[in-house]
Backbone as numpy.savetxt, mean C-alpha at the origin, in Angstrom:
# Nx Ny Nz CAx CAy CAz Cx Cy Cz
-16.13 2.85 6.15 -15.18 3.96 6.09 -13.88 3.46 5.48
-13.32 4.24 4.57 -12.06 3.86 3.94 -10.93 3.81 4.97
-10.03 2.84 4.80 -8.87 2.72 5.69 -7.72 3.54 5.11
-6.81 3.96 6.00 -5.70 4.82 5.59 -4.37 4.19 5.95
-3.41 4.34 5.01 -2.09 3.77 5.19 -1.03 4.78 4.74
-0.43 5.52 5.68 0.60 6.48 5.29 1.83 5.80 4.70
2.35 6.38 3.64 3.59 5.91 3.03 4.75 6.55 3.78
5.46 5.76 4.55 6.47 6.33 5.45 7.72 6.81 4.73
7.87 6.48 3.43 8.99 7.05 2.69 8.79 8.56 2.49
7.56 9.04 2.69 7.25 10.45 2.48 7.28 11.26 3.77
7.44 10.61 4.90 7.41 11.35 6.16 8.71 12.12 6.37
8.68 13.04 7.30 9.86 13.80 7.68 10.60 13.00 8.75
11.67 12.33 8.35 12.39 11.48 9.31 13.03 12.29 10.43
13.20 13.59 10.21 13.69 14.44 11.28 12.67 14.63 12.40
11.38 14.33 12.08 10.32 14.41 13.07 9.71 13.02 13.32
10.53 12.00 13.18 10.04 10.62 13.24 9.24 10.34 14.50
9.82 10.60 15.65 9.15 10.27 16.91 7.82 11.00 17.06
7.83 12.28 16.75 6.62 13.09 16.86 5.53 12.58 15.91
5.90 12.34 14.66 4.90 11.96 13.67 4.37 10.55 13.91
5.25 9.61 14.22 4.80 8.24 14.48 3.91 8.18 15.71
4.27 8.89 16.75 3.47 8.86 17.98 2.05 9.31 17.72
1.86 10.31 16.88 0.51 10.76 16.57 -0.18 9.83 15.58
0.52 9.44 14.53 -0.09 8.57 13.52 -0.52 7.23 14.11
0.19 6.77 15.13 -0.19 5.51 15.79 -1.62 5.54 16.30
-2.13 6.70 16.60 -3.46 6.82 17.20 -4.58 6.90 16.18
-4.23 7.09 14.89 -5.29 7.39 13.91 -5.20 6.58 12.62
-4.15 5.79 12.39 -3.97 5.11 11.12 -4.22 3.61 11.22
-4.60 3.02 10.08 -4.95 1.60 10.02 -3.77 0.71 9.67
-2.91 1.20 8.79 -1.70 0.49 8.37 -0.58 1.51 8.21
0.66 1.01 8.12 1.78 1.80 7.62 2.29 1.11 6.36
2.51 1.92 5.32 2.99 1.41 4.04 4.50 1.62 3.97
5.24 0.52 3.80 6.70 0.57 3.79 7.19 0.19 2.40
7.68 1.17 1.64 8.23 0.91 0.31 9.67 0.46 0.43
9.94 -0.76 -0.03 11.30 -1.29 -0.03 11.77 -1.37 -1.48
12.75 -0.56 -1.84 13.26 -0.50 -3.21 14.76 -0.75 -3.20
15.22 -1.52 -4.19 16.63 -1.90 -4.21 17.43 -1.21 -5.29
16.80 -0.29 -6.05 17.51 0.40 -7.11 17.61 -0.38 -8.39
17.00 -1.57 -8.45 17.04 -2.40 -9.66 15.66 -2.55 -10.29
14.69 -3.05 -9.50 13.33 -3.18 -10.05 12.79 -1.80 -10.42
13.04 -0.82 -9.58 12.76 0.58 -9.91 14.05 1.37 -9.68
14.18 2.49 -10.36 15.41 3.27 -10.29 15.39 4.22 -9.09
15.26 3.61 -7.93 15.24 4.39 -6.69 15.57 3.45 -5.54
16.04 3.99 -4.45 16.30 3.22 -3.23 15.64 3.95 -2.07
14.85 3.20 -1.27 14.16 3.85 -0.15 14.36 3.07 1.13
13.27 2.59 1.70 13.32 1.96 3.02 13.81 0.52 2.91
13.96 -0.14 4.04 14.57 -1.46 4.06 14.02 -2.27 5.23
14.30 -3.58 5.25 13.93 -4.36 6.44 14.53 -3.80 7.73
15.71 -3.19 7.63 16.32 -2.58 8.82 15.43 -1.47 9.36
14.84 -0.65 8.46 13.91 0.39 8.90 12.72 -0.22 9.63
12.20 -1.32 9.10 11.06 -1.99 9.74 11.45 -2.46 11.14
12.63 -3.02 11.27 13.09 -3.49 12.58 13.13 -2.35 13.59
13.59 -1.17 13.16 13.62 -0.01 14.05 12.21 0.51 14.34
11.36 0.50 13.33 9.99 1.01 13.47 9.18 0.20 14.46
9.40 -1.11 14.49 8.60 -1.99 15.33 8.66 -1.61 16.81
9.73 -0.98 17.20 9.86 -0.56 18.61 8.98 0.63 18.94
8.40 1.26 17.91 7.65 2.49 18.11 6.17 2.38 17.77
5.72 1.21 17.31 4.32 1.13 16.86 3.76 -0.28 16.96
2.44 -0.33 17.09 1.70 -1.59 16.98 0.81 -1.58 15.74
0.89 -0.52 14.94 0.09 -0.43 13.70 0.59 -1.49 12.72
-0.31 -2.24 12.07 0.13 -3.27 11.11 0.94 -2.67 9.97
1.98 -3.37 9.57 2.88 -2.90 8.52 2.62 -3.65 7.22
2.58 -2.90 6.13 2.43 -3.45 4.78 3.72 -3.18 4.03
4.50 -4.22 3.77 5.77 -4.08 3.06 5.54 -4.25 1.57
5.80 -3.18 0.83 5.63 -3.15 -0.63 7.00 -3.37 -1.26
7.18 -4.56 -1.86 8.50 -4.96 -2.35 8.69 -4.57 -3.81
9.48 -3.54 -4.03 9.89 -3.15 -5.38 11.36 -3.50 -5.52
11.60 -4.80 -5.56 12.96 -5.34 -5.59 13.03 -6.44 -6.65
14.25 -6.79 -7.04 14.42 -7.76 -8.13 14.02 -9.17 -7.71
14.32 -9.56 -6.47 14.01 -10.91 -5.99 13.16 -10.85 -4.73
11.89 -10.45 -4.85 11.06 -10.23 -3.66 10.82 -11.48 -2.83
10.80 -12.64 -3.45 10.51 -13.86 -2.69 11.56 -14.09 -1.61
12.79 -13.63 -1.85 13.86 -13.80 -0.87 13.62 -12.96 0.39
12.76 -11.96 0.28 12.48 -11.08 1.42 11.35 -11.61 2.31
10.59 -12.59 1.82 9.36 -12.98 2.50 9.63 -13.49 3.91
10.47 -14.48 4.07 10.70 -15.04 5.40 11.36 -14.05 6.36
12.37 -13.27 5.92 12.90 -12.25 6.84 11.85 -11.24 7.29
10.95 -10.85 6.40 9.90 -9.90 6.78 8.90 -10.54 7.73
8.59 -11.81 7.52 7.71 -12.51 8.45 8.36 -12.59 9.84
9.67 -12.82 9.87 10.38 -12.88 11.14 10.31 -11.54 11.88
10.17 -10.44 11.12 10.06 -9.11 11.72 8.62 -8.79 12.14
7.68 -9.66 11.79 6.30 -9.45 12.20 5.48 -8.58 11.27
5.93 -8.41 10.03 5.17 -7.63 9.06 3.81 -8.28 8.82
2.74 -7.48 8.79 1.39 -8.01 8.66 1.04 -8.37 7.22
1.45 -7.52 6.26 1.12 -7.72 4.85 2.40 -7.66 4.03
2.59 -8.62 3.13 3.71 -8.60 2.21 3.14 -8.49 0.80
3.44 -7.37 0.14 2.85 -7.05 -1.16 3.92 -7.12 -2.24
3.67 -7.97 -3.25 4.63 -8.23 -4.31 3.99 -7.92 -5.66
4.75 -7.30 -6.55 4.23 -7.00 -7.88 3.92 -8.28 -8.63
2.81 -8.25 -9.37 2.32 -9.45 -10.05 3.38 -10.09 -10.94
4.16 -9.28 -11.62 5.16 -9.81 -12.55 6.20 -10.67 -11.84
6.45 -10.39 -10.55 7.41 -11.18 -9.78 6.74 -12.24 -8.91
5.46 -12.06 -8.61 4.75 -13.05 -7.81 4.39 -14.27 -8.64
4.13 -14.06 -9.93 3.81 -15.18 -10.81 4.95 -16.21 -10.82
4.56 -17.47 -10.68 5.55 -18.54 -10.58 5.88 -18.90 -9.14
5.44 -18.05 -8.21 5.72 -18.29 -6.78 4.47 -18.16 -5.91
3.35 -17.73 -6.47 2.21 -17.29 -5.67 1.69 -18.34 -4.70
1.54 -19.58 -5.15 0.95 -20.60 -4.28 1.90 -20.94 -3.13
3.18 -21.06 -3.43 4.16 -21.37 -2.38 4.30 -20.21 -1.41
4.37 -18.99 -1.94 4.50 -17.82 -1.07 3.27 -17.67 -0.19
2.09 -17.93 -0.77 0.85 -17.85 0.01 0.88 -18.81 1.19
1.33 -20.04 0.95 1.40 -21.02 2.02 2.35 -20.56 3.14
3.48 -19.99 2.74 4.46 -19.52 3.72 3.89 -18.39 4.56
3.24 -17.43 3.90 2.69 -16.27 4.61 1.51 -16.66 5.49
0.59 -17.45 4.95 -0.61 -17.82 5.70 -0.27 -18.72 6.90
0.81 -19.49 6.78 1.23 -20.35 7.90 1.62 -19.52 9.11
2.03 -18.27 8.88 2.38 -17.36 9.97 1.22 -16.47 10.38
0.04 -16.71 9.80 -1.13 -15.90 10.14 -1.09 -14.50 9.58
-0.31 -14.29 8.51 -0.16 -12.97 7.91 -0.87 -12.91 6.55
-0.78 -11.76 5.90 -1.55 -11.51 4.68 -0.63 -11.36 3.47
-1.12 -11.88 2.33 -0.38 -11.73 1.08 -1.06 -10.68 0.22
-0.24 -9.78 -0.33 -0.75 -8.77 -1.23 -0.11 -8.90 -2.60
-0.85 -8.45 -3.61 -0.30 -8.38 -4.97 -0.46 -6.94 -5.44
0.54 -6.46 -6.19 0.55 -5.09 -6.68 0.42 -5.09 -8.20
-0.49 -4.24 -8.69 -0.79 -4.16 -10.12 -0.30 -2.82 -10.65
0.64 -2.85 -11.58 1.10 -1.63 -12.23 0.05 -1.12 -13.22
0.14 0.13 -13.65 -0.85 0.67 -14.60 -0.99 -0.16 -15.87
0.11 -0.78 -16.33 0.04 -1.55 -17.58 -0.15 -3.05 -17.35
-0.25 -3.50 -16.11 -0.38 -4.93 -15.83 -1.78 -5.43 -16.20
-1.90 -6.44 -17.07 -3.22 -6.98 -17.39 -3.79 -7.75 -16.20
-5.07 -7.59 -15.95 -5.69 -8.24 -14.80 -5.65 -9.77 -14.91
-5.62 -10.28 -16.14 -5.57 -11.73 -16.34 -4.35 -12.36 -15.68
-3.32 -11.55 -15.42 -2.08 -12.08 -14.87 -2.27 -12.65 -13.47
-3.28 -12.18 -12.73 -3.44 -12.60 -11.33 -4.65 -13.51 -11.10
-5.37 -13.84 -12.16 -6.64 -14.55 -11.98 -6.47 -15.92 -11.32
-5.40 -16.65 -11.65 -5.25 -18.00 -11.14 -5.04 -18.06 -9.63
-4.59 -16.96 -9.04 -4.35 -16.98 -7.59 -5.04 -15.83 -6.85
-5.95 -15.14 -7.50 -6.61 -14.01 -6.85 -7.38 -14.43 -5.60
-7.86 -15.67 -5.57 -8.59 -16.17 -4.40 -7.68 -16.33 -3.17
-6.37 -16.31 -3.38 -5.42 -16.42 -2.27 -5.02 -15.08 -1.69
-5.38 -14.00 -2.37 -4.89 -12.67 -2.06 -5.75 -12.00 -0.99
-5.09 -11.30 -0.07 -5.79 -10.54 0.97 -5.96 -9.07 0.60
-4.95 -8.49 -0.06 -5.02 -7.09 -0.46 -4.44 -6.95 -1.87
-5.22 -6.34 -2.76 -4.73 -6.01 -4.10 -4.43 -4.52 -4.13
-3.19 -4.16 -4.44 -2.80 -2.77 -4.54 -2.76 -2.36 -6.00
-3.55 -1.36 -6.36 -3.57 -0.83 -7.72 -2.72 0.44 -7.75
-1.66 0.42 -8.56 -0.82 1.60 -8.72 -1.52 2.59 -9.66
-1.68 3.83 -9.20 -2.23 4.87 -10.07 -1.14 5.85 -10.50
0.11 5.43 -10.29 1.29 6.08 -10.86 2.24 4.94 -11.23
3.27 5.23 -12.02 4.31 4.23 -12.25 5.09 4.05 -10.95
5.48 2.82 -10.63 6.14 2.58 -9.35 7.53 3.19 -9.28
7.90 3.61 -8.06 9.28 3.99 -7.82 9.52 5.36 -7.24
8.63 6.33 -7.51 8.87 7.69 -7.05 7.58 8.33 -6.57
7.70 9.17 -5.54 6.56 9.94 -5.07 6.36 11.16 -5.96
5.14 11.72 -5.91 4.87 12.99 -6.58 4.59 12.90 -8.06
4.23 11.72 -8.57 3.97 11.57 -10.00 2.52 11.95 -10.35
2.28 12.12 -11.65 0.96 12.47 -12.13 0.01 11.28 -12.03
-1.19 11.54 -11.61 -2.24 10.53 -11.45 -2.62 9.91 -12.80
-2.64 8.58 -12.86 -3.04 7.85 -14.07 -4.48 7.40 -13.87
-5.42 8.17 -14.42 -6.84 7.92 -14.17 -7.29 6.58 -14.73
-6.64 6.10 -15.79 -7.04 4.82 -16.39 -6.93 3.65 -15.41
-6.07 3.79 -14.40 -5.91 2.71 -13.42 -7.17 2.46 -12.61
-8.04 3.45 -12.53 -9.29 3.26 -11.79 -10.18 2.20 -12.44
-9.98 1.95 -13.73 -10.73 0.86 -14.38 -10.37 -0.48 -13.75
-9.13 -0.62 -13.32 -8.72 -1.85 -12.64 -9.41 -1.98 -11.28
-9.56 -0.86 -10.59 -10.25 -0.87 -9.30 -11.70 -1.30 -9.48
-12.36 -0.74 -10.49 -13.76 -1.11 -10.76 -13.87 -2.59 -11.12
-12.94 -3.06 -11.94 -12.95 -4.47 -12.35 -12.80 -5.37 -11.13
-11.87 -5.02 -10.24 -11.64 -5.82 -9.04 -12.86 -5.84 -8.13
-13.51 -4.70 -7.99 -14.70 -4.63 -7.15 -15.81 -5.54 -7.71
-16.01 -5.50 -9.01 -17.03 -6.35 -9.64 -16.65 -7.82 -9.54
-15.38 -8.12 -9.76 -14.92 -9.52 -9.71 -15.08 -10.07 -8.30
-14.75 -9.28 -7.30 -14.88 -9.70 -5.91 -16.32 -10.03 -5.56
-17.24 -9.18 -5.98 -18.64 -9.41 -5.68 -19.18 -10.62 -6.43
-18.81 -10.75 -7.69 -19.31 -11.86 -8.50 -18.82 -13.20 -7.97
-17.58 -13.24 -7.51 -16.98 -14.50 -7.07 -16.95 -14.67 -5.56
-17.58 -13.73 -4.84 -17.71 -13.80 -3.39 -16.35 -13.97 -2.71
-15.41 -13.12 -3.10 -14.08 -13.13 -2.52 -13.96 -12.03 -1.46
-12.89 -12.07 -0.68 -12.79 -11.15 0.45 -11.61 -10.20 0.43
-10.86 -10.16 -0.68 -9.69 -9.28 -0.70 -10.10 -7.81 -0.63
-9.21 -6.99 -0.07 -9.40 -5.55 -0.02 -8.68 -4.91 -1.21
-9.20 -3.77 -1.65 -8.62 -3.04 -2.79 -7.94 -1.79 -2.26
-6.66 -1.68 -2.54 -5.84 -0.58 -2.05 -5.32 0.23 -3.24
-5.27 1.55 -3.09 -4.74 2.40 -4.15 -3.46 3.07 -3.68
-2.45 3.03 -4.55 -1.14 3.62 -4.26 -0.79 4.60 -5.38
-0.74 5.90 -5.04 -0.31 6.90 -6.01 -1.27 8.06 -6.13
-0.80 9.25 -5.83 -1.60 10.48 -5.99 -2.91 10.45 -5.23
-2.91 9.86 -4.05 -4.11 9.89 -3.22 -4.16 11.23 -2.48
-5.06 12.10 -2.89 -5.15 13.43 -2.30 -6.53 14.02 -2.57
-6.75 15.25 -2.16 -8.08 15.84 -2.25 -8.59 15.95 -3.69
-7.69 15.96 -4.67 -8.11 16.06 -6.07 -8.61 14.72 -6.62
-8.25 13.63 -5.97 -8.56 12.30 -6.52 -9.42 11.44 -5.61
-9.59 11.82 -4.34 -10.31 10.96 -3.39 -11.68 10.54 -3.90
-12.47 11.47 -4.41 -13.85 11.15 -4.78 -13.88 10.09 -5.87
-12.99 10.19 -6.86 -12.96 9.20 -7.94 -12.47 7.85 -7.44
-11.51 7.86 -6.53 -10.99 6.60 -5.98 -12.04 5.89 -5.15
-12.77 6.63 -4.34 -13.80 6.03 -3.50 -14.96 5.53 -4.34
-15.33 6.31 -5.36 -16.42 5.89 -6.25 -16.05 4.60 -6.98
-14.77 4.46 -7.33 -14.34 3.27 -8.07 -14.36 2.02 -7.20
-14.18 2.19 -5.87 -14.25 1.04 -4.98 -13.08 0.82 -4.06
-12.28 1.85 -3.82 -11.11 1.69 -2.95 -11.52 1.41 -1.51
-10.84 0.44 -0.87 -11.03 0.14 0.55 -9.93 0.76 1.40
-8.74 0.91 0.82 -7.58 1.46 1.54 -6.90 2.47 0.62
-6.54 3.63 1.17 -5.79 4.63 0.43 -4.41 4.78 1.06
-3.38 4.70 0.21 -2.02 4.96 0.66 -1.75 6.45 0.46
-1.50 7.14 1.54 -1.36 8.59 1.50 0.09 8.98 1.75
0.58 9.88 0.88 1.97 10.29 0.97 2.11 11.78 1.14
2.96 12.37 0.30 3.25 13.80 0.42 2.02 14.66 0.17
1.37 14.47 -0.97 0.27 15.37 -1.34 -0.98 15.15 -0.51
-1.16 13.94 0.02 -2.36 13.65 0.79 -2.23 13.86 2.27
-0.99 13.92 2.77 -0.80 14.03 4.22 0.40 14.88 4.61
1.60 14.43 4.27 2.79 14.97 4.91 3.14 16.40 4.48
2.62 16.88 3.35 2.92 18.25 2.94 1.80 19.22 3.28
0.74 18.76 3.94 -0.41 19.63 4.21 -0.11 20.66 5.29
0.69 20.28 6.27 1.04 21.21 7.36 2.29 20.68 8.05
3.06 21.57 8.64 4.25 21.12 9.37 3.88 20.34 10.62
2.70 20.60 11.17 2.21 19.90 12.36 1.40 18.68 11.91
1.81 17.49 12.34 1.18 16.27 11.85 -0.29 16.17 12.25
-0.66 16.66 13.42 -2.06 16.63 13.84 -2.91 17.50 12.93
-2.39 18.66 12.55 -3.12 19.53 11.63 -3.21 18.91 10.24
-2.15 18.21 9.82 -2.17 17.52 8.54 -3.26 16.46 8.51
-3.37 15.69 9.58 -4.39 14.64 9.65 -5.78 15.26 9.67
-5.95 16.37 10.37 -7.25 17.05 10.39 -7.64 17.51 8.99
-6.70 18.04 8.23 -6.98 18.46 6.85 -7.29 17.24 5.98
-6.55 16.17 6.17 -6.83 14.93 5.43 -8.25 14.47 5.66
-8.67 14.43 6.91 -10.03 13.99 7.23 -11.08 14.93 6.65
-10.78 16.22 6.63 -11.68 17.18 6.03 -11.83 16.93 4.53
-10.71 16.66 3.87 -10.74 16.37 2.43 -11.53 15.10 2.12
-11.33 14.08 2.96 -12.06 12.83 2.76 -13.56 13.00 2.98
-13.92 13.76 4.00 -15.33 14.03 4.26 -15.98 14.74 3.09
-15.30 15.71 2.54 -15.81 16.41 1.35 -15.96 15.47 0.17
-15.00 14.55 0.00 -15.03 13.63 -1.13 -16.20 12.66 -1.03
-16.64 12.36 0.19 -17.72 11.38 0.39 -19.10 12.01 0.33
-19.18 13.32 0.21 -20.49 13.99 0.17 -21.10 13.94 -1.22
């Protein structure tokens, strides 16, 4: 069964307690987008948000670093108990082996993020160190963008490469995960779907009803 990771930048912070309390019972990860306004032209969540969130959940947190100097965030995020630290390939290159040692020493997971235009060859030298590969099916930085179907070729490539080389990383998709795209994402080989506005938070004002609709959409996609 595919795992689910709500993107908390899309939630209604005015209903934080209500939504988190329910999502804690049904979700596999929480996806935390950290943007500094430089790597992408947007600013969202922060390590401070993670510190506050930790008091309300035991769900593993995946910190997606869209910042200019992501390596500087690694140790502070580990100190906060983040389970997965996901860095874009363009910024992880040159640091991957050292960052992997730092993360794995704390018993946590390293992730790499692939933009729609990122060549897969960029991550080959350290793919065996990776726990989760996130494939962006939109350009990074903003919610609600148009689905880039060509990115699914990267998902298929990763699935084949994993099987051929007997690796254990999970494949995660970030961007436009909703009822219109689920079937293609699952067919391509997604293990984790990051769900935001269109896949979860805009389906209904009641979070339980939103999750019920999400599960209905996924069930239909798997038939």
